[in-house]
Coordinates of C-alpha atoms in Angstrom, one line a residue:
X1 CA -1.7 -6.1 -34.1
X2 CA 1.4 -7.8 -32.7
X3 CA 1.0 -10.0 -29.6
X4 CA 4.4 -11.7 -29.5
X5 CA 5.3 -13.1 -26.0
X6 CA 9.0 -12.7 -25.1
X7 CA 8.4 -15.0 -22.1
X8 CA 5.4 -16.2 -20.2
X9 CA 4.8 -13.0 -18.3
X10 CA 6.1 -10.5 -21.0
X11 CA 4.1 -8.9 -23.8
X12 CA 6.1 -7.2 -26.5
X13 CA 3.4 -4.8 -27.8
X14 CA 3.9 -1.4 -26.0
X15 CA 5.1 1.8 -27.5
X16 CA 5.3 5.1 -25.7
X17 CA 5.2 8.6 -27.1
X18 CA 4.4 12.2 -26.0
X19 CA 0.9 13.6 -26.8
X20 CA 0.3 17.2 -27.6
X21 CA 0.0 18.2 -23.9
X22 CA 3.3 16.5 -22.9
X23 CA 1.6 13.5 -21.3
X24 CA 3.5 10.2 -21.7
X25 CA 1.3 7.8 -23.6
X26 CA 1.4 4.0 -24.0
X27 CA 0.0 2.4 -27.1
X28 CA 0.6 -0.6 -29.3
X29 CA 2.2 -0.3 -32.7
X30 CA 4.9 2.1 -33.8
X31 CA 4.1 5.1 -36.0
X32 CA 5.8 8.2 -37.2
X33 CA 5.5 10.0 -33.9
X34 CA 6.6 7.0 -31.7
X35 CA 9.6 7.8 -29.6
X36 CA 10.2 4.4 -28.0
X37 CA 9.2 0.8 -27.7
X38 CA 9.2 -1.4 -24.7
X39 CA 7.9 -4.7 -23.2
X40 CA 5.5 -4.8 -20.4
X41 CA 6.1 -7.7 -17.9
X42 CA 3.5 -8.8 -15.4
X43 CA 4.9 -8.3 -11.9
X44 CA 2.1 -8.5 -9.3
X45 CA -1.5 -7.5 -8.5
X46 CA -3.8 -6.7 -5.7
X47 CA -7.5 -6.3 -5.4
X48 CA -7.6 -3.0 -7.3
X49 CA -4.6 -2.8 -9.6
X50 CA -2.1 -4.7 -11.7
X51 CA 1.6 -3.8 -11.8
X52 CA 3.8 -4.3 -15.0
X53 CA 7.5 -3.8 -15.2
X54 CA 8.7 -1.7 -18.2
X55 CA 11.6 -3.1 -20.2
X56 CA 12.9 -0.8 -22.8
X57 CA 14.3 -1.9 -26.2
X58 CA 17.9 -0.8 -26.1
X59 CA 18.0 0.7 -29.6
X60 CA 14.8 2.6 -29.6
X61 CA 13.8 5.9 -28.0
X62 CA 15.4 9.2 -27.2
X63 CA 17.4 9.5 -24.0
X64 CA 14.9 12.1 -22.5
X65 CA 11.9 9.8 -22.9
X66 CA 13.8 6.7 -21.8
X67 CA 14.9 8.3 -18.6
X68 CA 11.2 9.0 -17.7
X69 CA 10.2 5.3 -17.8
X70 CA 13.5 3.6 -16.7
X71 CA 13.1 2.1 -13.3
X72 CA 9.3 2.6 -13.3
X73 CA 6.3 0.3 -13.0
X74 CA 3.0 0.8 -14.8
X75 CA 0.0 0.5 -12.6
X76 CA -3.3 -0.3 -14.3
X77 CA -6.7 -0.3 -12.6
X78 CA -9.0 -3.3 -12.5
X79 CA -12.7 -3.4 -13.3
X80 CA -14.2 -3.8 -9.8
X81 CA -17.8 -4.2 -8.9
X82 CA -19.6 -1.0 -7.9
X83 CA -18.5 2.6 -8.2
X84 CA -14.9 3.5 -7.9
X85 CA -12.7 6.6 -8.5
X86 CA -11.0 6.9 -11.9
X87 CA -7.2 6.7 -12.2
X88 CA -7.2 10.5 -12.7
X89 CA -9.1 11.0 -9.5
X90 CA -6.8 8.6 -7.6
X91 CA -3.8 10.5 -9.0
X92 CA -5.2 13.9 -8.1
X93 CA -6.0 12.8 -4.5
X94 CA -2.4 11.5 -4.0
X95 CA -1.0 14.8 -5.3
X96 CA -3.4 17.2 -3.7
X97 CA -4.3 15.4 -0.4
X98 CA -1.5 13.1 0.7
X99 CA 1.7 14.5 -0.7
X100 CA 1.2 17.8 1.1
X101 CA 1.0 16.0 4.4
X102 CA 4.6 14.9 4.1
X103 CA 8.0 16.4 3.3
X104 CA 9.5 16.1 -0.1
X105 CA 10.4 12.6 -1.2
X106 CA 8.5 10.8 1.6
X107 CA 5.8 9.6 -0.8
X108 CA 6.4 7.5 -3.9
X109 CA 6.5 9.6 -7.0
X110 CA 3.4 9.1 -9.2
X111 CA 3.1 10.1 -12.9
X112 CA -0.2 10.0 -14.8
X113 CA 0.1 8.4 -18.3
X114 CA -2.3 8.0 -21.1
X115 CA -3.3 4.5 -22.5
X116 CA -4.8 3.4 -25.8
X117 CA -8.0 1.3 -25.6
X118 CA -6.3 -1.4 -27.7
X119 CA -3.5 -1.7 -25.2
X120 CA -5.9 -2.4 -22.3
X121 CA -7.7 -5.0 -24.4
X122 CA -4.5 -6.8 -25.4
X123 CA -3.0 -6.7 -21.9
X124 CA -6.3 -8.1 -20.4
X125 CA -6.2 -11.0 -22.9
X126 CA -2.5 -11.5 -21.9
X127 CA -3.4 -11.7 -18.2
X128 CA -6.0 -14.3 -18.9
X129 CA -3.2 -16.6 -20.1
X130 CA -0.9 -16.2 -17.2
X131 CA -0.5 -18.2 -14.0
X132 CA -2.0 -15.7 -11.6
X133 CA -2.8 -16.1 -7.9
X134 CA -6.0 -18.2 -7.5
X135 CA -7.9 -15.4 -5.8
X136 CA -7.2 -13.1 -8.9
X137 CA -8.2 -15.5 -11.6
X138 CA -11.2 -14.0 -13.6
X139 CA -10.4 -10.4 -12.6
X140 CA -10.0 -8.0 -15.5
X141 CA -8.5 -4.7 -16.3
X142 CA -11.0 -1.8 -16.7
X143 CA -11.5 -1.4 -20.4
X144 CA -13.0 2.0 -19.9
X145 CA -9.9 3.4 -18.2
X146 CA -7.9 5.8 -20.3
X147 CA -5.1 6.4 -17.8
X148 CA -2.5 4.5 -15.8
X149 CA 0.1 5.6 -13.2
X150 CA 3.9 5.2 -13.3
X151 CA 5.4 4.5 -9.9
X152 CA 9.1 3.8 -9.0
X153 CA 10.3 0.2 -9.1
X154 CA 11.7 -0.4 -5.6
X155 CA 13.0 -3.8 -6.5
X156 CA 16.5 -4.1 -5.0
X157 CA 19.6 -4.5 -7.1
X158 CA 22.5 -6.8 -6.0
X159 CA 23.9 -5.7 -2.7
X160 CA 20.7 -3.8 -1.9
X161 CA 17.9 -4.8 0.4
X162 CA 14.2 -3.8 0.5
X163 CA 12.0 -3.7 3.5
X164 CA 8.3 -3.5 2.6
X165 CA 5.6 -3.5 5.3
X166 CA 2.4 -1.8 6.5
X167 CA 3.0 0.4 9.6
X168 CA -0.8 0.2 10.3
X169 CA -2.2 2.0 13.3
X170 CA 0.8 3.7 15.0
X171 CA -1.5 5.0 17.8
X172 CA -4.2 3.4 19.7
X173 CA -7.8 3.7 18.4
X174 CA -9.5 6.7 20.0
X175 CA -12.5 4.4 20.5
X176 CA -10.7 1.7 22.4
X177 CA -11.5 1.1 26.1
X178 CA -9.2 2.7 28.6
X179 CA -8.4 -0.7 30.1
X180 CA -7.2 -2.1 26.8
X181 CA -4.4 -4.6 26.8
X182 CA -4.1 -4.5 23.0
X183 CA -3.8 -1.8 20.4
X184 CA -6.1 -1.6 17.5
X185 CA -3.8 -3.6 15.1
X186 CA -3.0 -6.3 17.7
X187 CA -6.7 -6.6 18.7
X188 CA -7.7 -7.1 15.1
X189 CA -4.8 -9.5 14.6
X190 CA -5.9 -11.6 17.5
X191 CA -9.5 -11.8 16.2
X192 CA -8.3 -12.9 12.8
X193 CA -6.0 -15.5 14.3
X194 CA -8.8 -16.9 16.4
X195 CA -10.8 -17.3 13.1
X196 CA -7.8 -18.9 11.3
X197 CA -7.8 -16.0 8.9
X198 CA -4.4 -14.3 9.1
X199 CA -2.7 -11.9 6.7
X200 CA 0.9 -11.1 5.7
X201 CA 0.9 -8.2 8.1
X202 CA -0.2 -10.5 10.9
X203 CA 2.8 -12.8 10.1
X204 CA 5.2 -9.9 10.8
X205 CA 4.2 -10.2 14.5
X206 CA 5.2 -6.7 15.2
X207 CA 3.1 -4.2 17.2
X208 CA 2.9 -0.9 15.4
X209 CA 3.3 1.0 18.7
X210 CA 6.7 -0.5 19.0
X211 CA 7.9 1.2 15.8
X212 CA 7.3 4.7 17.4
X213 CA 8.0 3.7 21.0
X214 CA 10.0 6.1 23.2
X215 CA 12.1 3.0 24.2
X216 CA 15.0 2.3 21.8
X217 CA 15.1 -1.3 23.1
X218 CA 11.5 -1.8 22.0
X219 CA 12.1 -0.3 18.6
X220 CA 15.2 -2.5 18.2
X221 CA 13.2 -5.6 18.9
X222 CA 10.6 -4.5 16.4
X223 CA 13.3 -3.8 13.8
X224 CA 14.8 -7.3 14.3
X225 CA 11.4 -8.9 13.8
X226 CA 10.9 -7.0 10.5
X227 CA 14.3 -7.6 8.8
X228 CA 17.6 -9.4 9.2
X229 CA 19.5 -6.7 7.4
X230 CA 21.5 -4.7 9.9
X231 CA 21.3 -1.4 7.9
X232 CA 17.5 -1.6 7.8
X233 CA 17.4 -2.6 11.5
X234 CA 19.4 0.5 12.4
X235 CA 17.1 2.7 10.3
X236 CA 14.0 1.4 12.0
X237 CA 15.6 1.5 15.5
X238 CA 16.5 5.2 15.0
X239 CA 12.8 6.1 14.8
X240 CA 12.9 7.7 11.3
X241 CA 11.0 11.0 10.8
X242 CA 8.7 9.4 8.2
X243 CA 7.1 7.2 10.9
X244 CA 6.8 10.1 13.3
X245 CA 5.1 12.1 10.7
X246 CA 2.8 9.2 9.8
X247 CA 1.8 8.8 13.4
X248 CA 1.1 12.5 13.8
X249 CA -1.1 12.6 10.7
X250 CA -3.1 9.6 11.7
X251 CA -3.9 11.2 15.0
X252 CA -4.7 14.6 13.8
X253 CA -7.0 13.4 11.0
X254 CA -9.0 11.2 13.3
X255 CA -8.9 12.5 16.9
X256 CA -12.3 11.1 17.9
X257 CA -12.5 7.6 16.4
X258 CA -14.7 6.0 13.8
X259 CA -17.6 5.5 16.3
X260 CA -17.9 9.3 16.8
X261 CA -17.6 10.5 13.2
X262 CA -20.3 13.0 12.3
X263 CA -22.2 13.7 9.1
X264 CA -20.2 16.7 7.9
X265 CA -18.4 16.1 4.7
X266 CA -15.1 17.5 6.0
X267 CA -15.1 15.2 9.0
X268 CA -15.9 12.2 6.8
X269 CA -13.1 13.1 4.4
X270 CA -10.6 13.4 7.2
X271 CA -11.6 10.0 8.5
X272 CA -11.1 8.3 5.1
X273 CA -7.7 10.0 4.9
X274 CA -6.7 8.7 8.3
X275 CA -7.9 5.2 7.4
X276 CA -5.8 5.4 4.2
X277 CA -2.7 6.3 6.2
X278 CA -3.4 3.4 8.5
X279 CA -3.2 0.9 5.6
X280 CA -0.5 2.4 3.5
X281 CA 2.8 0.7 2.7
X282 CA 6.3 1.8 3.7
X283 CA 9.1 0.9 1.3
X284 CA 12.6 1.2 2.8
X285 CA 15.4 0.5 0.3
X286 CA 19.0 0.1 1.7
X287 CA 21.1 1.0 -1.3
X288 CA 24.9 0.9 -1.7
X289 CA 25.3 4.5 -0.3
X290 CA 22.0 5.5 1.3
X291 CA 18.7 4.4 2.6
X292 CA 15.6 5.6 0.8
X293 CA 12.1 5.5 2.5
X294 CA 8.8 6.1 0.6
X295 CA 5.2 5.7 1.4
X296 CA 2.9 4.0 -1.2
X297 CA -0.6 2.5 -1.5
X298 CA -2.2 5.9 -0.8
X299 CA -5.5 5.3 -2.8
X300 CA -8.1 7.1 -0.7
X301 CA -10.4 4.8 1.2
X302 CA -14.1 4.8 0.2
X303 CA -16.4 6.6 2.6
X304 CA -18.9 3.8 1.9
X305 CA -16.7 1.6 4.2
X306 CA -17.5 3.7 7.3
X307 CA -20.3 1.4 8.4
X308 CA -18.0 -1.6 8.0
X309 CA -15.3 0.1 10.1
X310 CA -17.8 0.9 12.8
X311 CA -19.0 -2.7 12.9
X312 CA -15.4 -3.9 13.2
X313 CA -14.6 -1.4 16.0
X314 CA -17.8 -2.3 17.9
X315 CA -17.0 -6.0 17.6
X316 CA -13.4 -5.5 19.0
X317 CA -14.9 -3.7 21.9
X318 CA -17.9 -5.8 22.8
X319 CA -16.2 -9.2 22.2
X320 CA -13.3 -8.2 24.5
X321 CA -10.5 -8.2 21.9
X322 CA -9.1 -4.9 23.1
X323 CA -9.0 -6.0 26.7
X324 CA -7.8 -9.6 26.1
X325 CA -11.1 -10.9 27.5
X326 CA -12.4 -12.6 24.4
X327 CA -14.6 -15.7 24.7
X328 CA -13.0 -18.8 26.3
X329 CA -13.1 -20.8 23.1
X330 CA -11.1 -18.1 21.3
X331 CA -9.0 -16.7 24.1
X332 CA -5.2 -16.4 23.7
X333 CA -2.6 -14.7 25.8
X334 CA -1.2 -11.5 24.2
X335 CA 2.5 -11.8 23.6
X336 CA 3.1 -9.2 20.8
X337 CA 1.4 -5.9 21.7
X338 CA 3.4 -3.4 23.6
X339 CA 0.5 -1.2 24.7
X340 CA 1.0 -2.1 28.3
X341 CA 4.2 -2.9 30.2
X342 CA 5.0 -6.6 30.7
X343 CA 2.5 -8.1 33.1
X344 CA 1.6 -11.6 34.5
X345 CA -0.4 -13.5 31.8
X346 CA -4.1 -12.9 32.0
X347 CA -6.1 -16.1 32.5
X348 CA -8.8 -17.1 30.1
X349 CA -12.1 -15.7 31.2

């Protein structure tokens, strides 16, 4: 079984072929029915998945199959503690639940692919030898997973620019106090900042409400904070339909708020869908001739997190994070949120 490394992050072991059902399949060694060979290069990983770039061998594979993997990333699931949906279930949910919520081409294209057990084993061994983020060391691929997902590679080419960010809560939480001075995202950001636990989304210092504001000036300021590329700034300032649709779906799926969710399965399902849309990623690629925008990270949130969401919401309310009346030792003036018109600074309570 070959395990030759072309470079530190590349493993030259993968072959792809078509199975009897027409499903693209990734394995290890070549055989009589192999239609192509490629290298898998480690690109990035999160808490649930690892992404590999697919690099084709120029002299192997027919044009039809090559076109189906060119410009794609292979997403493989990690072995996480506790129950989790299979890759097939994740794929079906994206196709059956989330894609119908948006118009054509507003969601990243996903394609289910089959995997050989040997490939997962070798890739996992390969990962253990790489320099990975410290928080991910010791995490493994799920050896029982038989499928992966192909997603488009949005890496920009020369003269292109990519804007990648999480729009978050584009509307105020239905549970927030009427006298709130912060939206849900900004309230949570302020709480994390006070605890010295900020995220990359916090670092953007953009209020999600600004992205869908009726004021072009406010949208332009938000666009400038997100990117220095003038093409992307103009796109965000113009209030693209994809953000308007995302706002509408967040609101319609969760009109009452996490504190008022009932026990009915349909209501719970709609809340998990809304929370998924509040944590998805928007990829905006400014190409040479057009701008392409797609939503990704649409793995359905687990209903088992509802209690956690309720605790977080209650904390934001009772500790005064929504109203900018948090405890004196953690108080900070709100300078980012555009929930309210500019007002004189609120003094610390």
